[in-house]
Each structure stands twice: as structure tokens, then as C-alpha cells.
PDB file of C-alpha atoms in Angstrom:
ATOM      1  CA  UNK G  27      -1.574  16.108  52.461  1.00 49.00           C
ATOM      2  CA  UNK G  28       0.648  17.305  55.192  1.00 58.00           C
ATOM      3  CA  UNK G  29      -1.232  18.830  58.510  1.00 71.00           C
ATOM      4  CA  UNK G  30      -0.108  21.887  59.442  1.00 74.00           C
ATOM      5  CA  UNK G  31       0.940  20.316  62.817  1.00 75.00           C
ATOM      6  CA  UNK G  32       2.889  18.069  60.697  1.00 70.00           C
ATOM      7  CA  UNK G  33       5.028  20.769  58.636  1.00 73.00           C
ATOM      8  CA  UNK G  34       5.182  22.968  61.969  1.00 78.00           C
ATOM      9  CA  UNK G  35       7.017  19.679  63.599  1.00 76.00           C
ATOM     10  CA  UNK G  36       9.125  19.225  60.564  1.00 76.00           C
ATOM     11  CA  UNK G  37      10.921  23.120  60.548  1.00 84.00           C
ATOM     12  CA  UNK G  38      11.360  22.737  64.238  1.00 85.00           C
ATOM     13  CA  UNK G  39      13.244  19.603  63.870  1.00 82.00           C
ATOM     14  CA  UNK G  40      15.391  21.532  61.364  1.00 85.00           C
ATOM     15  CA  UNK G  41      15.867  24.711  63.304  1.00 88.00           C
ATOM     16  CA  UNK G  42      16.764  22.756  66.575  1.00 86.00           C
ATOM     17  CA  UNK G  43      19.209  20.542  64.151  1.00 86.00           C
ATOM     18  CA  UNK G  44      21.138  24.105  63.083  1.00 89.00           C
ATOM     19  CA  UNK G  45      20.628  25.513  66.650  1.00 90.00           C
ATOM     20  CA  UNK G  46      22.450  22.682  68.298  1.00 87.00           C
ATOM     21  CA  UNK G  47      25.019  22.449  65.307  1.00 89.00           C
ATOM     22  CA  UNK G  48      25.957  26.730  66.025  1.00 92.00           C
ATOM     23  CA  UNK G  49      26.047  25.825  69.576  1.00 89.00           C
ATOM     24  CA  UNK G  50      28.736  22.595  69.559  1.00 85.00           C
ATOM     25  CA  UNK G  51      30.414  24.876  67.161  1.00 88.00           C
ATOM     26  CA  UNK G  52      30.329  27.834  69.413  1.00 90.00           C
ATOM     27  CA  UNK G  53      30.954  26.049  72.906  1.00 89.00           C
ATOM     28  CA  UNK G  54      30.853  22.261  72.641  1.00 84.00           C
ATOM     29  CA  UNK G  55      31.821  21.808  76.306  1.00 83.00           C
ATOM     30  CA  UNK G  56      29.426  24.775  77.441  1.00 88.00           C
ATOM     31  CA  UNK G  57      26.274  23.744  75.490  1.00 88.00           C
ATOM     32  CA  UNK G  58      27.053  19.851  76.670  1.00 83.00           C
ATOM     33  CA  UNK G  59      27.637  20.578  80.113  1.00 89.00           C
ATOM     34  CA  UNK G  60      23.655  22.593  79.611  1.00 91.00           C
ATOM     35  CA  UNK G  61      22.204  19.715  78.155  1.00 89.00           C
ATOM     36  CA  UNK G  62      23.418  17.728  81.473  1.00 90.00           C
ATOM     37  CA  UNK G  63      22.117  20.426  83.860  1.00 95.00           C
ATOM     38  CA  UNK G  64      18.446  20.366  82.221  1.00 95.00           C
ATOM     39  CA  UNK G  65      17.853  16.848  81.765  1.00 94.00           C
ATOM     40  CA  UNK G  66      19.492  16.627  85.422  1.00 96.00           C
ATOM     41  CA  UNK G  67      16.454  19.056  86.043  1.00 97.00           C
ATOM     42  CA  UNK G  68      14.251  17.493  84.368  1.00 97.00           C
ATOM     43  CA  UNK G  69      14.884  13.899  86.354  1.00 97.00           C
ATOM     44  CA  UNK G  70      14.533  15.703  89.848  1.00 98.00           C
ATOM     45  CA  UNK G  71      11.072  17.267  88.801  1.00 97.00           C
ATOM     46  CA  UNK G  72       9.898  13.861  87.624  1.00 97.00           C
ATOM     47  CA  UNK G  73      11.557  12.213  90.692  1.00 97.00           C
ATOM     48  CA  UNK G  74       9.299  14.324  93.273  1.00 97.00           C
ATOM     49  CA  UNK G  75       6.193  13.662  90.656  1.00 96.00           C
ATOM     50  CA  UNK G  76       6.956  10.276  91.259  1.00 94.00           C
ATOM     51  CA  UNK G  77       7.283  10.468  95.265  1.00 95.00           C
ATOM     52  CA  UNK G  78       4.416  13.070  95.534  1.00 95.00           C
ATOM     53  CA  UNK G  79       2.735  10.397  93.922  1.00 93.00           C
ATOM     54  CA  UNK G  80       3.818   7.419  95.435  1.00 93.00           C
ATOM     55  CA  UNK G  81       2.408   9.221  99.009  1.00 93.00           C
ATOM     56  CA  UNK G  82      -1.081  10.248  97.676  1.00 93.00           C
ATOM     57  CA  UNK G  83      -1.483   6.937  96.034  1.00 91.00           C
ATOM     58  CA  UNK G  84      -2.700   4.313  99.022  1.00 90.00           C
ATOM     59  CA  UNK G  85      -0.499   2.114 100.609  1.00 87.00           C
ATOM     60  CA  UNK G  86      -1.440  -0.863  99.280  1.00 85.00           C
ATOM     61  CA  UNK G  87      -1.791   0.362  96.217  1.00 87.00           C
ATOM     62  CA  UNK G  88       1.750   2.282  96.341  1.00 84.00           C
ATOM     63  CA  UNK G  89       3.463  -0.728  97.377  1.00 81.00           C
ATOM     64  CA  UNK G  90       2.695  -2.241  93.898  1.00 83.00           C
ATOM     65  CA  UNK G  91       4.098   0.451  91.874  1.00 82.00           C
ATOM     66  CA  UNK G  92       7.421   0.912  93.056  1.00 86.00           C
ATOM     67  CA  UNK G  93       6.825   4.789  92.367  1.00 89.00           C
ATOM     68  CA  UNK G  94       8.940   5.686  95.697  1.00 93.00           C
ATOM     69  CA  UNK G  95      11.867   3.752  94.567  1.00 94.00           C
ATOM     70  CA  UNK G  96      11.914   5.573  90.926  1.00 93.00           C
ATOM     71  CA  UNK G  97      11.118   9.103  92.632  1.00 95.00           C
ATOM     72  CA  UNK G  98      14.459   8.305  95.022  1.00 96.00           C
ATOM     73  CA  UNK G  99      16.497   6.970  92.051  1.00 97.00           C
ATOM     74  CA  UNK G 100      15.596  10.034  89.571  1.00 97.00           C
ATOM     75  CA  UNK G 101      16.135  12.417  92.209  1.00 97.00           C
ATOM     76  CA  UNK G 102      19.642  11.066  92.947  1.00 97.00           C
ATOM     77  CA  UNK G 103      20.310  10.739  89.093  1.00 96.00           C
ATOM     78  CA  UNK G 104      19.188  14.322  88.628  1.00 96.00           C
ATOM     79  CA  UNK G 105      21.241  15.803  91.352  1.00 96.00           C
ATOM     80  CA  UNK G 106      24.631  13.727  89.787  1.00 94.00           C
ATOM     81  CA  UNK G 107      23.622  15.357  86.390  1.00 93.00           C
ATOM     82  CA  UNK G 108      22.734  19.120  87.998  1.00 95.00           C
ATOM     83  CA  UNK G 109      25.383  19.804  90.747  1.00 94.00           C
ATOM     84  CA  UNK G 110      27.980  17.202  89.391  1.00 91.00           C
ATOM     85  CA  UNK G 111      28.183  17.625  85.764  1.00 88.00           C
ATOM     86  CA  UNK G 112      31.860  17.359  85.835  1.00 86.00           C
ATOM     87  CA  UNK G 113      32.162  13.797  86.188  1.00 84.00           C
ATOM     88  CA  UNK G 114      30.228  13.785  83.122  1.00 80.00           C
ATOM     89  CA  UNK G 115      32.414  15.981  80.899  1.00 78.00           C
ATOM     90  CA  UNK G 116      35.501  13.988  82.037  1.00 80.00           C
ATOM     91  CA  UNK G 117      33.958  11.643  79.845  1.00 75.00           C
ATOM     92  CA  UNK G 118      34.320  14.483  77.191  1.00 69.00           C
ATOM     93  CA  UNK G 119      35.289  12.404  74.218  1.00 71.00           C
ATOM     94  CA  UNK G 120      32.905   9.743  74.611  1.00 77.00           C
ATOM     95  CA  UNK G 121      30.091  12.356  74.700  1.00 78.00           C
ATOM     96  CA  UNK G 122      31.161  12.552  70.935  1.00 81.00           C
ATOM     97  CA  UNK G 123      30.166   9.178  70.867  1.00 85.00           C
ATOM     98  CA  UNK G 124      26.298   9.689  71.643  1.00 86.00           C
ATOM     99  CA  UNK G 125      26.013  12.914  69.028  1.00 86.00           C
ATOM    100  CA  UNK G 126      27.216  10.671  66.538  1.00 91.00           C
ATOM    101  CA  UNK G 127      24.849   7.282  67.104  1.00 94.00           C
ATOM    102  CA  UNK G 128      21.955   9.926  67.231  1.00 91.00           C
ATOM    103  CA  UNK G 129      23.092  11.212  63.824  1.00 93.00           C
ATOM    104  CA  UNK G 130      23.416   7.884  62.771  1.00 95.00           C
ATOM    105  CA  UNK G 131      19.592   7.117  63.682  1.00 95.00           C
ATOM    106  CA  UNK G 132      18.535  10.330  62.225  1.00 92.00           C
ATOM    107  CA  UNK G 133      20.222   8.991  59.223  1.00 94.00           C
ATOM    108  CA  UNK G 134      18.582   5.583  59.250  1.00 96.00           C
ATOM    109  CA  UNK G 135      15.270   7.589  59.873  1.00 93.00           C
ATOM    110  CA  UNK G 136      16.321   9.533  56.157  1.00 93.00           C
ATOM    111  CA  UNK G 137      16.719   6.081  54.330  1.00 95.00           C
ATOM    112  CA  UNK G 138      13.268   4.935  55.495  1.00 94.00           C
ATOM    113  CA  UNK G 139      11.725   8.483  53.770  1.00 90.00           C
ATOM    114  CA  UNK G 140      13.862   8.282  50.916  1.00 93.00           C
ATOM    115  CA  UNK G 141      12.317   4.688  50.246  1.00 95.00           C
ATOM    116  CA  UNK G 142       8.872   5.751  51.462  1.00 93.00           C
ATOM    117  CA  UNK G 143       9.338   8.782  48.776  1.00 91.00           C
ATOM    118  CA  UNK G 144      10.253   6.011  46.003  1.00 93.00           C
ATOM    119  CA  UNK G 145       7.784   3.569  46.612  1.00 94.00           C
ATOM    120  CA  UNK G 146       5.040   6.503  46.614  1.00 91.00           C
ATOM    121  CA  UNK G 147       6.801   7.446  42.964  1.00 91.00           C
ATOM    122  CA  UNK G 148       7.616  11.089  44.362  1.00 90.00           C
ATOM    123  CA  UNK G 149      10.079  12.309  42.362  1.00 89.00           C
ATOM    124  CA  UNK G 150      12.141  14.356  44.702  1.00 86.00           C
ATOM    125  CA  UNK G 151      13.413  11.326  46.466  1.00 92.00           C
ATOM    126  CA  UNK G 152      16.938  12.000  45.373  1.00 93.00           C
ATOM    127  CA  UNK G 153      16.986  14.788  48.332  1.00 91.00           C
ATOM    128  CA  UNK G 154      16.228  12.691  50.767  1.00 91.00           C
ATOM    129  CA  UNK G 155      18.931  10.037  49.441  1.00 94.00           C
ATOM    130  CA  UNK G 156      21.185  12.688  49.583  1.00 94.00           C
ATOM    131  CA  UNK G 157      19.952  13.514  52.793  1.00 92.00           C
ATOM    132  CA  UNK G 158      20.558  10.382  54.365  1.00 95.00           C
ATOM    133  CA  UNK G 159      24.047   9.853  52.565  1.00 96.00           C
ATOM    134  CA  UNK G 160      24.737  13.057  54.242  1.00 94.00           C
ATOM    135  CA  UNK G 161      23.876  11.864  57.934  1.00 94.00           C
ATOM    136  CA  UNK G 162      25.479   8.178  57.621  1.00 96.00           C
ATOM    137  CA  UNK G 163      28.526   9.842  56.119  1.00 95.00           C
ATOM    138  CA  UNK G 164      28.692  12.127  58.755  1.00 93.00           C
ATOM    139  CA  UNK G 165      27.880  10.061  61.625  1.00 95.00           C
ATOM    140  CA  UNK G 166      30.815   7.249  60.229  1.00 95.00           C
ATOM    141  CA  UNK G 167      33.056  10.015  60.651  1.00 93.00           C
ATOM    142  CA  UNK G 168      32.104  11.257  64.288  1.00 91.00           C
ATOM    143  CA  UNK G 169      32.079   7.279  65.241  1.00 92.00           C
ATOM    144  CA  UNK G 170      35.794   7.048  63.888  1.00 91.00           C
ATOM    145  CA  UNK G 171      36.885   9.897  64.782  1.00 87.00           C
ATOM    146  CA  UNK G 172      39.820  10.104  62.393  1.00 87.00           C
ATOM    147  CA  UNK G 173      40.843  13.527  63.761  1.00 84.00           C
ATOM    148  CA  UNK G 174      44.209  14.369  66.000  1.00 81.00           C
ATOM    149  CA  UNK G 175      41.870  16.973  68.746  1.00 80.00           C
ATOM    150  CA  UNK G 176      39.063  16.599  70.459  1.00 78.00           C
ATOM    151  CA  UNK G 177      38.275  20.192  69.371  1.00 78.00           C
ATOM    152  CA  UNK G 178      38.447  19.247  65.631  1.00 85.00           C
ATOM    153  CA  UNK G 179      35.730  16.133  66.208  1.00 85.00           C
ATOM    154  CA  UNK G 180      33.297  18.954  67.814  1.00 84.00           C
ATOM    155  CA  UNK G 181      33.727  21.442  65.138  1.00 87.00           C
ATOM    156  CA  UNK G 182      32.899  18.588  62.752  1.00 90.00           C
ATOM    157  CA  UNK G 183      30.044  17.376  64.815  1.00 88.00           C
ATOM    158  CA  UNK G 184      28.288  20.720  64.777  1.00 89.00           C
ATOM    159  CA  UNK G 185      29.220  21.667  61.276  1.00 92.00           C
ATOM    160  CA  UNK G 186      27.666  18.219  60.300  1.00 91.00           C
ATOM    161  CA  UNK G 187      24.573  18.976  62.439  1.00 90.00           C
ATOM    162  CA  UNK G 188      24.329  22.540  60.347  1.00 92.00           C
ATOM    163  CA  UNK G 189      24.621  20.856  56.778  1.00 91.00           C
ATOM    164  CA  UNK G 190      21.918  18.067  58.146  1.00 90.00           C
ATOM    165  CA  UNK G 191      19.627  20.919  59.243  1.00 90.00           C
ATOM    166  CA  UNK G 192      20.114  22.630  55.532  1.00 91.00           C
ATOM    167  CA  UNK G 193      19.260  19.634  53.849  1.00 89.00           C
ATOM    168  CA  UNK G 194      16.406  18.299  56.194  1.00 89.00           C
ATOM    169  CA  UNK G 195      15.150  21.740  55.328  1.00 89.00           C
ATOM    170  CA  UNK G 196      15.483  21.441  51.793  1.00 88.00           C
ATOM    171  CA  UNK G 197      14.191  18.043  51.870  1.00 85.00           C
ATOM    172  CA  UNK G 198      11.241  19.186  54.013  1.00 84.00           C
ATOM    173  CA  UNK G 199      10.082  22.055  51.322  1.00 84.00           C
ATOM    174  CA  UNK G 200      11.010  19.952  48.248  1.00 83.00           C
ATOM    175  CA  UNK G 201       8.960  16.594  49.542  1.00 77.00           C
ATOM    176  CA  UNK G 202       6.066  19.183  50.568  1.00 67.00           C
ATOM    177  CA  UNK G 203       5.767  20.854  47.151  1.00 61.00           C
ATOM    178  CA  UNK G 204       5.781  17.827  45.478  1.00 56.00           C
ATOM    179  CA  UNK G 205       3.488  16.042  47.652  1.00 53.00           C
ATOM    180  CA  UNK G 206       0.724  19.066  47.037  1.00 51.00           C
ATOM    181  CA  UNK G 207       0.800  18.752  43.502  1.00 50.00           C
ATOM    182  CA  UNK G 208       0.762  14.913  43.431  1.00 49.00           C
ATOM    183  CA  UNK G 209      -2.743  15.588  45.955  1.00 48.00           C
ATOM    184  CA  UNK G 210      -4.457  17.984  43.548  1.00 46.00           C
TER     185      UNK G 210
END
């Protein structure tokens, strides 16, 4: 039986699937160029963790660790990502690249339900199947890229990310249901 941290997990994963889906389809360049800034953020706040640390820690001790170095490094990374996120999106295309290997795993993550759902005799399995189909098929496609414009490949990308999020959501209800009844 499903925890209710476990189902709460499972419709976020789905709304943040459609949420990022809307958003490549409304701004690809806009929403990428966020996701750089924040993570960029995100690497400079764990930088000075890391050099905060690396002072409060003692020196022999901090000499071990190397926690000065990776404080410096993530800093430096974090900055390139916040304040120079155009040398990123120069790289535009190939950003394509990473939404589709993550779809790809997502995907590969859907075949290991759909046999988990089989071997445990659940008969909604075919959902998931689908589900993954759905992912590898779309993820192929991204990694090809078979279209003429760059714009095309994003509007794919997020439209693919929307019809994943509709069917992870399906999947997620159908597999619950079925897994309640099978419990009682």
C-alpha cells in the first residue's frame, strides 16, 4: 500500500513534468536560461557552505577534506552559470540534447515499473508500457532531431514533456487503484 508521502511524490513528479513541458513550450530559451541562473545559485550557496566550512573545521583536519578547493571551484562554477549564462545558451541546440537523455532515463525508469507491475500480476501494466513507449519514442526523436528549426525541436520537447506528464498521471491513479484493491 502506497504511503501518502509516496503518492504526494508521485503527482509532483507529474505536475513539475507538465509545468516544465508549458514552460519550453512557452519560452524554451527563457525558462533554460532560469534553470542556469538557479542551479548557478544554488552552486555559489553550496560553494560558501563548503568554505565556511572548510575555516571552522581545524586545520589539520581541513587540510584532509579538500572542502576549500570545492567551495572555490563551486563558487566560480556558480558565478559562470549566474552572471554568464550566455555562453551557455550559445550552446542552445545541444541543451536539446540533455532534455532528451533525461526523457530517455525517465523512460527506462517506466520499463522497470511496467515489468515490476507484470511480475506483481497487476493488471494495469499496459499503462505503464504505454507509458514508457511514450518516453523512449519521444526521447528517440529529441536525440535525432529530425526537424529543420531549432524552434520546432523545443515545441516538441515540451509538448512531449506535457503528454509524459498526462500519462505518468494516468499511470499514477490507474497503478494506485489497482494496487488498493489487490491489498484488501
Amino acid at each position: 500500500m502506497k504511503t501518502v508521502k509516496e503518492k504526494a511524490n508521485g503527482i509532483v513528479l507529474c505536475l513539475f513534468e507538465l509545468i516544465v513541458g508549458v514552460l519550453l513550450l512557452i519560452n524554451p530559451v527563457g525558462f533554460t536560461a532560469g534553470i542556469i541562473k538557479v542551479t548557478g545559485i544554488v552552486l555559489m550557496i553550496l560553494g560558501l557552505i563548503e568554505i565556511v566550512k572548510y575555516f571552522k573545521m581545524s586545520a589539520e583536519e581541513a587540510s584532509l577534506g579538500q572542502s576549500l578547493v570545492k567551495g572555490l571551484v563551486s563558487v566560480l562554477a556558480g558565478g559562470f552559470c549566474t552572471f554568464r549564462t550566455g555562453w551557455f545558451l550559445i550552446t542552445f541546440p545541444v541543451l536539446t540534447i540533455l532534455y532528451g537523455v533525461i526523457i530517455l532515463l525517465a523512460g527506462l525508469g517506466k520499463v522497470q515499473l511496467t515489468v515490476d507491475l507484470l511480475r506483481r500480476k497487476n493488471k494495469n501494466w499496459v499503462w505503464a508500457a504505454i507509458n514508457a513507449a511514450i518516453s523512449i519514442v519521444c526521447a528517440s526523436v529529441i536525440l535525432n532531431n529530425p526537424f529543420t528549426s531549432a524552434t520546432v525541436l523545443w515545441v516538441f520537447t515540451g509538448a512531449s514533456l506535457i503528454v509524459e506528464g498526462v500519462f505518468d498521471m494516468i499511470t499514477f491513479f490507474v497503478r494506485g487503484n489497482s494496487q488498493e484493491e489487490s491489498d484488501r
